[in-house]
Amino acid sequence: MKILIIEDDPKIRTYVGKALKEAGHVVDLAEDGESGLHLCMNEKYDVLIVDRMLPKLDGLSLIKTLRGSGNLTGVLILSALGDVDDRVAGLRSGGDDYLVKPFAFVELLARVEALGKRSSSLPLAQSTLLRAGDLEMDLLARKVRRNGKIIELQAREFRLLEYLVKFKGQLVTRTMLLEGVWDYHFDPQTSVIDVHISRLRKKLGDTGNTLIKTVRGAGYIIDESV
């Protein structure tokens, strides 16, 4: 994989970069948010490792800018801030995973590889536009329209809908959603998927559940005939 590390601590940046190269990956390094964002906008990466507290442009602002531009590269946030509220803020900014400093490299490597697998498991889009019936998603502008009407979605809702639409006409299991949208490799035993699906249906006006159909005990299917 090709990985970009955006980290202002030279010891961490050098150590992680060297270790990832030894593990067989191609690695680029950036020491501040501005240079990291420039690389992200001009190079293609499989995974980004982003420190939260960065000079010139902080990590969460960097991630929000990327997501706003349609960049969906998997992001692992590194931070010394480990409270629940800090982790939630990181994930809500568009991060896919969150690792608290200090960390074991073997765990970082496992998380990076999991993000890479998730990204590579998604079907390749032929363009930045996805369609399913009267629904249209513009991945570059981060816009969703149904019957020509713009639908405002939060970042996680957008990712959930994108995942479903990319597999339109196919069963998307709960496990696929947990791994592909939340990067959970275990069942959190919560109603997180049900809650987000319910909100998504409401925003899309899918009152009869005809666009996003539930397959009881299995998952969901996007019906593109709607």
GROMACS .gro file of C-alpha atoms in nm:
model
  226
    1MET     CA    1   0.000   0.000   0.000
    2LYS     CA    2   0.096   0.362  -0.043
    3ILE     CA    3   0.066   0.543   0.290
    4LEU     CA    4   0.102   0.908   0.389
    5ILE     CA    5   0.207   0.992   0.746
    6ILE     CA    6   0.123   1.348   0.857
    7GLU     CA    7   0.296   1.389   1.193
    8ASP     CA    8   0.488   1.682   1.341
    9ASP     CA    9   0.685   1.476   1.596
   10PRO     CA   10   1.002   1.382   1.403
   11LYS     CA   11   1.072   1.075   1.619
   12ILE     CA   12   0.725   0.926   1.567
   13ARG     CA   13   0.720   1.025   1.199
   14THR     CA   14   1.057   0.864   1.128
   15TYR     CA   15   0.996   0.554   1.340
   16VAL     CA   16   0.653   0.474   1.197
   17GLY     CA   17   0.766   0.551   0.844
   18LYS     CA   18   1.066   0.320   0.870
   19ALA     CA   19   0.861   0.041   1.029
   20LEU     CA   20   0.590   0.059   0.761
   21LYS     CA   21   0.854   0.046   0.487
   22GLU     CA   22   1.002  -0.263   0.652
   23ALA     CA   23   0.652  -0.414   0.641
   24GLY     CA   24   0.653  -0.370   0.263
   25HIS     CA   25   0.462  -0.044   0.220
   26VAL     CA   26   0.547   0.271   0.025
   27VAL     CA   27   0.552   0.569   0.261
   28ASP     CA   28   0.549   0.948   0.220
   29LEU     CA   29   0.599   1.188   0.511
   30ALA     CA   30   0.463   1.533   0.595
   31GLU     CA   31   0.545   1.738   0.905
   32ASP     CA   32   0.250   1.979   0.908
   33GLY     CA   33  -0.113   1.998   0.801
   34GLU     CA   34  -0.065   2.226   0.502
   35SER     CA   35   0.203   2.014   0.335
   36GLY     CA   36   0.007   1.700   0.418
   37LEU     CA   37  -0.308   1.839   0.258
   38HIS     CA   38  -0.110   1.939  -0.051
   39LEU     CA   39   0.020   1.582  -0.088
   40CYS     CA   40  -0.328   1.437  -0.039
   41MET     CA   41  -0.467   1.659  -0.312
   42ASN     CA   42  -0.194   1.572  -0.561
   43GLU     CA   43  -0.113   1.206  -0.488
   44LYS     CA   44  -0.318   0.889  -0.457
   45TYR     CA   45  -0.285   0.708  -0.123
   46ASP     CA   46  -0.441   0.392   0.016
   47VAL     CA   47  -0.430   0.507   0.379
   48LEU     CA   48  -0.354   0.830   0.562
   49ILE     CA   49  -0.210   0.842   0.915
   50VAL     CA   50  -0.293   1.184   1.056
   51ASP     CA   51  -0.180   1.334   1.385
   52ARG     CA   52  -0.457   1.538   1.543
   53MET     CA   53  -0.244   1.826   1.674
   54LEU     CA   54  -0.058   1.961   1.372
   55PRO     CA   55   0.101   2.300   1.298
   56LYS     CA   56  -0.042   2.526   1.022
   57LEU     CA   57  -0.356   2.309   0.981
   58ASP     CA   58  -0.484   2.078   1.254
   59GLY     CA   59  -0.563   1.716   1.177
   60LEU     CA   60  -0.943   1.735   1.212
   61SER     CA   61  -0.964   2.040   0.983
   62LEU     CA   62  -0.744   1.860   0.731
   63ILE     CA   63  -0.974   1.557   0.733
   64LYS     CA   64  -1.289   1.770   0.699
   65THR     CA   65  -1.133   1.948   0.401
   66LEU     CA   66  -1.050   1.616   0.236
   67ARG     CA   67  -1.399   1.475   0.289
   68GLY     CA   68  -1.550   1.796   0.161
   69SER     CA   69  -1.352   1.759  -0.161
   70GLY     CA   70  -1.475   1.402  -0.209
   71ASN     CA   71  -1.154   1.231  -0.096
   72LEU     CA   72  -1.262   0.906   0.074
   73THR     CA   73  -0.916   0.765   0.151
   74GLY     CA   74  -0.910   0.570   0.478
   75VAL     CA   75  -0.781   0.784   0.766
   76LEU     CA   76  -0.625   0.666   1.092
   77ILE     CA   77  -0.606   0.949   1.347
   78LEU     CA   78  -0.318   0.952   1.596
   79SER     CA   79  -0.358   1.157   1.912
   80ALA     CA   80  -0.253   1.189   2.273
   81LEU     CA   81  -0.615   1.292   2.342
   82GLY     CA   82  -0.788   0.970   2.435
   83ASP     CA   83  -1.113   1.066   2.608
   84VAL     CA   84  -1.439   0.942   2.459
   85ASP     CA   85  -1.535   1.295   2.348
   86ASP     CA   86  -1.199   1.332   2.171
   87ARG     CA   87  -1.240   1.003   1.988
   88VAL     CA   88  -1.596   1.087   1.889
   89ALA     CA   89  -1.486   1.427   1.755
   90GLY     CA   90  -1.218   1.256   1.548
   91LEU     CA   91  -1.459   1.007   1.396
   92ARG     CA   92  -1.725   1.269   1.332
   93SER     CA   93  -1.472   1.481   1.145
   94GLY     CA   94  -1.448   1.201   0.890
   95GLY     CA   95  -1.176   0.982   1.041
   96ASP     CA   96  -1.217   0.607   1.001
   97ASP     CA   97  -1.019   0.494   1.306
   98TYR     CA   98  -0.856   0.652   1.610
   99LEU     CA   99  -0.540   0.537   1.788
  100VAL     CA  100  -0.422   0.694   2.114
  101LYS     CA  101  -0.055   0.770   2.183
  102PRO     CA  102   0.153   0.598   2.303
  103PHE     CA  103   0.073   0.296   2.086
  104ALA     CA  104   0.228  -0.034   1.988
  105PHE     CA  105   0.340  -0.044   1.625
  106VAL     CA  106   0.187  -0.390   1.576
  107GLU     CA  107  -0.156  -0.242   1.657
  108LEU     CA  108  -0.102   0.054   1.425
  109LEU     CA  109   0.000  -0.184   1.147
  110ALA     CA  110  -0.309  -0.399   1.199
  111ARG     CA  111  -0.536  -0.095   1.188
  112VAL     CA  112  -0.366   0.041   0.875
  113GLU     CA  113  -0.394  -0.294   0.698
  114ALA     CA  114  -0.763  -0.320   0.797
  115LEU     CA  115  -0.829   0.024   0.646
  116GLY     CA  116  -0.645  -0.075   0.330
  117LYS     CA  117  -0.848  -0.394   0.293
  118ARG     CA  118  -1.172  -0.207   0.346
  119SER     CA  119  -1.086   0.043   0.075
  120SER     CA  120  -0.977  -0.223  -0.172
  121SER     CA  121  -1.292  -0.431  -0.112
  122LEU     CA  122  -1.517  -0.155  -0.244
  123PRO     CA  123  -1.607  -0.183  -0.612
  124LEU     CA  124  -1.425   0.071  -0.829
  125ALA     CA  125  -1.640   0.360  -0.933
  126GLN     CA  126  -1.649   0.434  -1.305
  127SER     CA  127  -1.709   0.804  -1.232
  128THR     CA  128  -1.770   1.040  -0.945
  129LEU     CA  129  -2.146   0.998  -0.995
  130LEU     CA  130  -2.343   0.708  -0.849
  131ARG     CA  131  -2.707   0.644  -0.934
  132ALA     CA  132  -2.982   0.417  -0.809
  133GLY     CA  133  -3.325   0.485  -0.956
  134ASP     CA  134  -3.418   0.848  -0.883
  135LEU     CA  135  -3.123   0.886  -0.644
  136GLU     CA  136  -2.795   1.048  -0.750
  137MET     CA  137  -2.473   1.085  -0.550
  138ASP     CA  138  -2.197   1.321  -0.657
  139LEU     CA  139  -1.888   1.191  -0.476
  140LEU     CA  140  -1.672   1.487  -0.574
  141ALA     CA  141  -1.915   1.759  -0.465
  142ARG     CA  142  -2.044   1.544  -0.178
  143LYS     CA  143  -2.403   1.608  -0.288
  144VAL     CA  144  -2.702   1.376  -0.282
  145ARG     CA  145  -3.015   1.437  -0.488
  146ARG     CA  146  -3.343   1.251  -0.513
  147ASN     CA  147  -3.582   1.356  -0.786
  148GLY     CA  148  -3.354   1.654  -0.834
  149LYS     CA  149  -3.394   1.771  -0.473
  150ILE     CA  150  -3.075   1.810  -0.269
  151ILE     CA  151  -3.063   1.593   0.046
  152GLU     CA  152  -2.838   1.713   0.328
  153LEU     CA  153  -2.650   1.423   0.490
  154GLN     CA  154  -2.392   1.403   0.764
  155ALA     CA  155  -2.054   1.247   0.681
  156ARG     CA  156  -2.137   0.903   0.824
  157GLU     CA  157  -2.478   0.899   0.654
  158PHE     CA  158  -2.312   0.987   0.325
  159ARG     CA  159  -2.064   0.700   0.363
  160LEU     CA  160  -2.341   0.458   0.456
  161LEU     CA  161  -2.550   0.553   0.153
  162GLU     CA  162  -2.247   0.544  -0.075
  163TYR     CA  163  -2.162   0.192   0.040
  164LEU     CA  164  -2.519   0.072  -0.016
  165VAL     CA  165  -2.543   0.233  -0.360
  166LYS     CA  166  -2.210   0.090  -0.474
  167PHE     CA  167  -2.355  -0.254  -0.403
  168LYS     CA  168  -2.700  -0.168  -0.541
  169GLY     CA  169  -2.910  -0.472  -0.619
  170GLN     CA  170  -2.694  -0.686  -0.392
  171LEU     CA  171  -2.740  -0.788  -0.031
  172VAL     CA  172  -2.522  -0.578   0.199
  173THR     CA  173  -2.488  -0.759   0.530
  174ARG     CA  174  -2.464  -0.597   0.870
  175THR     CA  175  -2.108  -0.727   0.899
  176MET     CA  176  -2.016  -0.561   0.568
  177LEU     CA  177  -2.157  -0.231   0.692
  178LEU     CA  178  -1.981  -0.252   1.027
  179GLU     CA  179  -1.648  -0.317   0.856
  180GLY     CA  180  -1.696  -0.098   0.550
  181VAL     CA  181  -1.856   0.209   0.707
  182TRP     CA  182  -1.753   0.196   1.073
  183ASP     CA  183  -1.438  -0.018   1.041
  184TYR     CA  184  -1.560  -0.240   1.325
  185HIS     CA  185  -1.424  -0.593   1.305
  186PHE     CA  186  -1.653  -0.711   1.581
  187ASP     CA  187  -2.021  -0.676   1.665
  188PRO     CA  188  -2.055  -0.378   1.902
  189GLN     CA  189  -2.392  -0.515   2.018
  190THR     CA  190  -2.561  -0.179   1.962
  191SER     CA  191  -2.828  -0.046   1.729
  192VAL     CA  192  -2.582   0.184   1.550
  193ILE     CA  193  -2.674   0.051   1.203
  194ASP     CA  194  -3.049   0.055   1.265
  195VAL     CA  195  -3.035   0.414   1.392
  196HIS     CA  196  -2.839   0.539   1.092
  197ILE     CA  197  -3.055   0.349   0.841
  198SER     CA  198  -3.367   0.496   1.001
  199ARG     CA  199  -3.226   0.850   0.980
  200LEU     CA  200  -3.114   0.793   0.623
  201ARG     CA  201  -3.459   0.669   0.516
  202LYS     CA  202  -3.624   0.969   0.677
  203LYS     CA  203  -3.396   1.219   0.502
  204LEU     CA  204  -3.441   1.043   0.168
  205GLY     CA  205  -3.818   1.037   0.207
  206ASP     CA  206  -3.811   0.659   0.190
  207THR     CA  207  -4.126   0.629   0.402
  208GLY     CA  208  -4.226   0.292   0.263
  209ASN     CA  209  -3.871   0.152   0.284
  210THR     CA  210  -3.887   0.087  -0.090
  211LEU     CA  211  -3.543   0.229  -0.177
  212ILE     CA  212  -3.349   0.078   0.113
  213LYS     CA  213  -3.508  -0.259   0.171
  214THR     CA  214  -3.447  -0.466   0.482
  215VAL     CA  215  -3.366  -0.834   0.442
  216ARG     CA  216  -3.469  -0.963   0.782
  217GLY     CA  217  -3.184  -1.124   0.971
  218ALA     CA  218  -2.933  -1.049   0.695
  219GLY     CA  219  -2.894  -0.686   0.597
  220TYR     CA  220  -3.013  -0.438   0.334
  221ILE     CA  221  -3.054  -0.398  -0.042
  222ILE     CA  222  -3.079  -0.081  -0.248
  223ASP     CA  223  -3.362  -0.128  -0.497
  224GLU     CA  224  -3.259   0.074  -0.804
  225SER     CA  225  -3.600   0.027  -0.969
  226VAL     CA  226  -3.753   0.287  -0.736
   0.00000   0.00000   0.00000
